[in-house]
JSON list of C-alpha atoms in Angstrom, two decimals:
[
{"chain": "P", "resi": 1, "resn": "MET", "atom": "CA", "xyz": [-110.44, 98.48, 92.04]},
{"chain": "P", "resi": 2, "resn": "ASN", "atom": "CA", "xyz": [-110.05, 95.18, 93.91]},
{"chain": "P", "resi": 3, "resn": "LEU", "atom": "CA", "xyz": [-107.30, 93.99, 96.20]},
{"chain": "P", "resi": 4, "resn": "GLY", "atom": "CA", "xyz": [-105.62, 91.08, 94.38]},
{"chain": "P", "resi": 5, "resn": "ALA", "atom": "CA", "xyz": [-102.98, 89.94, 96.86]},
{"chain": "P", "resi": 6, "resn": "VAL", "atom": "CA", "xyz": [-100.73, 90.91, 99.73]},
{"chain": "P", "resi": 7, "resn": "LEU", "atom": "CA", "xyz": [-97.07, 90.68, 98.63]},
{"chain": "P", "resi": 8, "resn": "LEU", "atom": "CA", "xyz": [-94.40, 89.64, 101.11]},
{"chain": "P", "resi": 9, "resn": "TYR", "atom": "CA", "xyz": [-90.69, 89.70, 100.29]},
{"chain": "P", "resi": 10, "resn": "ALA", "atom": "CA", "xyz": [-88.87, 87.20, 102.49]},
{"chain": "P", "resi": 11, "resn": "ASP", "atom": "CA", "xyz": [-85.25, 86.91, 103.52]},
{"chain": "P", "resi": 12, "resn": "ASP", "atom": "CA", "xyz": [-86.00, 83.34, 104.72]},
{"chain": "P", "resi": 13, "resn": "PHE", "atom": "CA", "xyz": [-88.45, 82.03, 102.12]},
{"chain": "P", "resi": 14, "resn": "GLU", "atom": "CA", "xyz": [-88.76, 78.55, 103.65]},
{"chain": "P", "resi": 15, "resn": "ALA", "atom": "CA", "xyz": [-89.58, 79.87, 107.13]},
{"chain": "P", "resi": 16, "resn": "MET", "atom": "CA", "xyz": [-92.18, 82.27, 105.76]},
{"chain": "P", "resi": 17, "resn": "LEU", "atom": "CA", "xyz": [-93.79, 79.57, 103.60]},
{"chain": "P", "resi": 18, "resn": "ALA", "atom": "CA", "xyz": [-93.91, 77.17, 106.56]},
{"chain": "P", "resi": 19, "resn": "PHE", "atom": "CA", "xyz": [-95.48, 79.83, 108.80]},
{"chain": "P", "resi": 20, "resn": "TYR", "atom": "CA", "xyz": [-98.24, 80.87, 106.41]},
{"chain": "P", "resi": 21, "resn": "ARG", "atom": "CA", "xyz": [-98.91, 77.35, 105.12]},
{"chain": "P", "resi": 22, "resn": "ASP", "atom": "CA", "xyz": [-98.39, 75.17, 108.20]},
{"chain": "P", "resi": 23, "resn": "ASP", "atom": "CA", "xyz": [-99.00, 77.51, 111.14]},
{"chain": "P", "resi": 24, "resn": "LEU", "atom": "CA", "xyz": [-101.74, 79.74, 109.72]},
{"chain": "P", "resi": 25, "resn": "GLY", "atom": "CA", "xyz": [-103.18, 76.98, 107.51]},
{"chain": "P", "resi": 26, "resn": "LEU", "atom": "CA", "xyz": [-103.29, 78.88, 104.22]},
{"chain": "P", "resi": 27, "resn": "GLU", "atom": "CA", "xyz": [-103.53, 76.60, 101.19]},
{"chain": "P", "resi": 28, "resn": "VAL", "atom": "CA", "xyz": [-100.87, 76.73, 98.49]},
{"chain": "P", "resi": 29, "resn": "VAL", "atom": "CA", "xyz": [-102.49, 77.49, 95.14]},
{"chain": "P", "resi": 30, "resn": "GLU", "atom": "CA", "xyz": [-100.75, 76.33, 91.98]},
{"chain": "P", "resi": 31, "resn": "ILE", "atom": "CA", "xyz": [-100.18, 79.41, 89.87]},
{"chain": "P", "resi": 32, "resn": "ASN", "atom": "CA", "xyz": [-98.03, 80.01, 86.81]},
{"chain": "P", "resi": 33, "resn": "ALA", "atom": "CA", "xyz": [-96.41, 83.30, 87.62]},
{"chain": "P", "resi": 34, "resn": "GLY", "atom": "CA", "xyz": [-94.07, 83.18, 84.65]},
{"chain": "P", "resi": 35, "resn": "PRO", "atom": "CA", "xyz": [-90.76, 81.66, 83.61]},
{"chain": "P", "resi": 36, "resn": "GLU", "atom": "CA", "xyz": [-88.65, 83.62, 86.10]},
{"chain": "P", "resi": 37, "resn": "TYR", "atom": "CA", "xyz": [-90.56, 82.19, 89.09]},
{"chain": "P", "resi": 38, "resn": "ASP", "atom": "CA", "xyz": [-90.17, 78.68, 90.54]},
{"chain": "P", "resi": 39, "resn": "GLU", "atom": "CA", "xyz": [-93.40, 77.80, 92.41]},
{"chain": "P", "resi": 40, "resn": "GLY", "atom": "CA", "xyz": [-92.67, 76.74, 95.98]},
{"chain": "P", "resi": 41, "resn": "VAL", "atom": "CA", "xyz": [-88.96, 77.53, 95.69]},
{"chain": "P", "resi": 42, "resn": "ASP", "atom": "CA", "xyz": [-88.73, 81.31, 95.29]},
{"chain": "P", "resi": 43, "resn": "PHE", "atom": "CA", "xyz": [-92.42, 82.22, 94.87]},
{"chain": "P", "resi": 44, "resn": "VAL", "atom": "CA", "xyz": [-95.68, 80.93, 96.28]},
{"chain": "P", "resi": 45, "resn": "TYR", "atom": "CA", "xyz": [-99.31, 82.01, 96.16]},
{"chain": "P", "resi": 46, "resn": "LEU", "atom": "CA", "xyz": [-101.49, 81.08, 99.14]},
{"chain": "P", "resi": 47, "resn": "ASP", "atom": "CA", "xyz": [-105.29, 81.19, 99.35]},
{"chain": "P", "resi": 48, "resn": "ALA", "atom": "CA", "xyz": [-106.39, 83.54, 102.11]},
{"chain": "P", "resi": 49, "resn": "GLY", "atom": "CA", "xyz": [-110.13, 83.26, 101.47]},
{"chain": "P", "resi": 50, "resn": "GLY", "atom": "CA", "xyz": [-110.24, 86.27, 99.15]},
{"chain": "P", "resi": 51, "resn": "PRO", "atom": "CA", "xyz": [-107.15, 88.13, 98.07]},
{"chain": "P", "resi": 52, "resn": "GLY", "atom": "CA", "xyz": [-104.20, 85.79, 98.43]},
{"chain": "P", "resi": 53, "resn": "VAL", "atom": "CA", "xyz": [-100.80, 86.08, 100.02]},
{"chain": "P", "resi": 54, "resn": "GLU", "atom": "CA", "xyz": [-97.80, 85.97, 97.69]},
{"chain": "P", "resi": 55, "resn": "ILE", "atom": "CA", "xyz": [-94.37, 85.29, 99.13]},
{"chain": "P", "resi": 56, "resn": "PHE", "atom": "CA", "xyz": [-91.23, 86.06, 97.12]},
{"chain": "P", "resi": 57, "resn": "ASP", "atom": "CA", "xyz": [-87.65, 85.13, 97.97]},
{"chain": "P", "resi": 58, "resn": "ARG", "atom": "CA", "xyz": [-86.07, 88.58, 98.26]},
{"chain": "P", "resi": 59, "resn": "SER", "atom": "CA", "xyz": [-82.65, 87.32, 97.11]},
{"chain": "P", "resi": 60, "resn": "VAL", "atom": "CA", "xyz": [-84.17, 86.21, 93.78]},
{"chain": "P", "resi": 61, "resn": "HIS", "atom": "CA", "xyz": [-86.96, 88.78, 93.41]},
{"chain": "P", "resi": 62, "resn": "PRO", "atom": "CA", "xyz": [-86.03, 92.03, 95.12]},
{"chain": "P", "resi": 63, "resn": "ALA", "atom": "CA", "xyz": [-88.86, 94.51, 95.54]},
{"chain": "P", "resi": 64, "resn": "GLU", "atom": "CA", "xyz": [-88.48, 96.80, 92.56]},
{"chain": "P", "resi": 65, "resn": "LEU", "atom": "CA", "xyz": [-90.27, 99.80, 93.98]},
{"chain": "P", "resi": 66, "resn": "PRO", "atom": "CA", "xyz": [-88.08, 102.17, 95.97]},
{"chain": "P", "resi": 67, "resn": "MET", "atom": "CA", "xyz": [-90.12, 102.34, 99.14]},
{"chain": "P", "resi": 68, "resn": "SER", "atom": "CA", "xyz": [-89.26, 102.52, 102.78]},
{"chain": "P", "resi": 69, "resn": "LEU", "atom": "CA", "xyz": [-90.64, 100.09, 105.31]},
{"chain": "P", "resi": 70, "resn": "GLY", "atom": "CA", "xyz": [-93.54, 101.89, 106.95]},
{"chain": "P", "resi": 71, "resn": "GLY", "atom": "CA", "xyz": [-94.69, 99.31, 109.48]},
{"chain": "P", "resi": 72, "resn": "SER", "atom": "CA", "xyz": [-98.19, 100.78, 109.60]},
{"chain": "P", "resi": 73, "resn": "VAL", "atom": "CA", "xyz": [-99.89, 98.03, 107.57]},
{"chain": "P", "resi": 74, "resn": "ARG", "atom": "CA", "xyz": [-101.08, 94.81, 109.19]},
{"chain": "P", "resi": 75, "resn": "ALA", "atom": "CA", "xyz": [-102.63, 91.83, 107.46]},
{"chain": "P", "resi": 76, "resn": "ALA", "atom": "CA", "xyz": [-105.75, 90.70, 109.32]},
{"chain": "P", "resi": 77, "resn": "PHE", "atom": "CA", "xyz": [-107.15, 87.18, 109.14]},
{"chain": "P", "resi": 78, "resn": "GLN", "atom": "CA", "xyz": [-110.73, 86.44, 110.21]},
{"chain": "P", "resi": 79, "resn": "VAL", "atom": "CA", "xyz": [-111.49, 83.17, 111.99]},
{"chain": "P", "resi": 80, "resn": "ASP", "atom": "CA", "xyz": [-114.60, 81.54, 113.43]},
{"chain": "P", "resi": 81, "resn": "ASP", "atom": "CA", "xyz": [-112.95, 80.40, 116.68]},
{"chain": "P", "resi": 82, "resn": "LEU", "atom": "CA", "xyz": [-110.30, 82.77, 117.96]},
{"chain": "P", "resi": 83, "resn": "ASP", "atom": "CA", "xyz": [-109.68, 80.74, 121.13]},
{"chain": "P", "resi": 84, "resn": "ALA", "atom": "CA", "xyz": [-108.88, 77.55, 119.19]},
{"chain": "P", "resi": 85, "resn": "THR", "atom": "CA", "xyz": [-106.76, 79.43, 116.65]},
{"chain": "P", "resi": 86, "resn": "ARG", "atom": "CA", "xyz": [-104.74, 81.17, 119.36]},
{"chain": "P", "resi": 87, "resn": "ASP", "atom": "CA", "xyz": [-104.30, 77.93, 121.32]},
{"chain": "P", "resi": 88, "resn": "GLY", "atom": "CA", "xyz": [-103.12, 76.11, 118.18]},
{"chain": "P", "resi": 89, "resn": "LEU", "atom": "CA", "xyz": [-100.58, 78.80, 117.33]},
{"chain": "P", "resi": 90, "resn": "MET", "atom": "CA", "xyz": [-99.25, 78.89, 120.88]},
{"chain": "P", "resi": 91, "resn": "ALA", "atom": "CA", "xyz": [-98.97, 75.07, 120.90]},
{"chain": "P", "resi": 92, "resn": "ARG", "atom": "CA", "xyz": [-96.67, 75.47, 117.85]},
{"chain": "P", "resi": 93, "resn": "GLY", "atom": "CA", "xyz": [-94.47, 77.82, 119.88]},
{"chain": "P", "resi": 94, "resn": "ILE", "atom": "CA", "xyz": [-95.68, 81.01, 118.22]},
{"chain": "P", "resi": 95, "resn": "GLU", "atom": "CA", "xyz": [-95.84, 84.06, 120.45]},
{"chain": "P", "resi": 96, "resn": "VAL", "atom": "CA", "xyz": [-99.38, 85.48, 120.35]},
{"chain": "P", "resi": 97, "resn": "GLY", "atom": "CA", "xyz": [-100.61, 88.55, 122.21]},
{"chain": "P", "resi": 98, "resn": "ASP", "atom": "CA", "xyz": [-103.45, 88.68, 124.70]},
{"chain": "P", "resi": 99, "resn": "PHE", "atom": "CA", "xyz": [-107.06, 88.96, 123.60]},
{"chain": "P", "resi": 100, "resn": "VAL", "atom": "CA", "xyz": [-108.24, 92.50, 122.90]},
{"chain": "P", "resi": 101, "resn": "ASN", "atom": "CA", "xyz": [-112.00, 92.89, 123.27]},
{"chain": "P", "resi": 102, "resn": "ARG", "atom": "CA", "xyz": [-114.01, 95.46, 121.34]},
{"chain": "P", "resi": 103, "resn": "GLN", "atom": "CA", "xyz": [-117.74, 95.95, 120.78]},
{"chain": "P", "resi": 104, "resn": "TRP", "atom": "CA", "xyz": [-117.47, 94.47, 117.27]},
{"chain": "P", "resi": 105, "resn": "GLY", "atom": "CA", "xyz": [-115.53, 91.38, 118.41]},
{"chain": "P", "resi": 106, "resn": "ARG", "atom": "CA", "xyz": [-112.01, 90.58, 119.56]},
{"chain": "P", "resi": 107, "resn": "TYR", "atom": "CA", "xyz": [-108.53, 90.00, 118.20]},
{"chain": "P", "resi": 108, "resn": "VAL", "atom": "CA", "xyz": [-104.96, 88.99, 118.95]},
{"chain": "P", "resi": 109, "resn": "GLU", "atom": "CA", "xyz": [-101.73, 90.30, 117.47]},
{"chain": "P", "resi": 110, "resn": "LEU", "atom": "CA", "xyz": [-98.63, 88.39, 116.43]},
{"chain": "P", "resi": 111, "resn": "SER", "atom": "CA", "xyz": [-95.73, 88.59, 113.98]},
{"chain": "P", "resi": 112, "resn": "ASP", "atom": "CA", "xyz": [-94.61, 86.30, 111.19]},
{"chain": "P", "resi": 113, "resn": "PRO", "atom": "CA", "xyz": [-91.00, 84.99, 111.07]},
{"chain": "P", "resi": 114, "resn": "GLU", "atom": "CA", "xyz": [-89.80, 88.23, 109.47]},
{"chain": "P", "resi": 115, "resn": "ASN", "atom": "CA", "xyz": [-91.54, 90.43, 112.04]},
{"chain": "P", "resi": 116, "resn": "ASN", "atom": "CA", "xyz": [-94.44, 91.54, 109.82]},
{"chain": "P", "resi": 117, "resn": "PRO", "atom": "CA", "xyz": [-97.31, 92.42, 112.16]},
{"chain": "P", "resi": 118, "resn": "LEU", "atom": "CA", "xyz": [-100.49, 90.34, 111.86]},
{"chain": "P", "resi": 119, "resn": "VAL", "atom": "CA", "xyz": [-103.93, 90.41, 113.43]},
{"chain": "P", "resi": 120, "resn": "ILE", "atom": "CA", "xyz": [-106.28, 87.46, 113.83]},
{"chain": "P", "resi": 121, "resn": "PHE", "atom": "CA", "xyz": [-109.84, 88.45, 114.67]},
{"chain": "P", "resi": 122, "resn": "GLN", "atom": "CA", "xyz": [-113.30, 87.06, 115.37]},
{"chain": "P", "resi": 123, "resn": "VAL", "atom": "CA", "xyz": [-116.43, 89.13, 114.86]},
{"chain": "P", "resi": 124, "resn": "ALA", "atom": "CA", "xyz": [-118.92, 89.07, 117.73]},
{"chain": "P", "resi": 125, "resn": "GLY", "atom": "CA", "xyz": [-122.18, 87.31, 117.16]}
]
């Protein structure tokens, strides 16, 4: 079994697309998801360096599985230069937490426009 993508259902599709594309720098990948999806309007697939991030406009594509919001899952993005990444996000007005140092490396925490928790980390070495 392989992780194929992280699915995000957005109340504000444009804000979420702008955050992941412009602020985090993920590249939009052209993908034909089917006739009921309009790429870049109510659905987008972004390259995250492995499994991608898919964003769906919740008003057009409601999550069909009856599940509660758990809040215990965080997407984590690995970078080569955590200082530069954090500085760039803060320069865009994004609230980013303080550095947390661990033996394996360090990370910061933040939230996307719909309050999904994210981690950006750099491995020591």
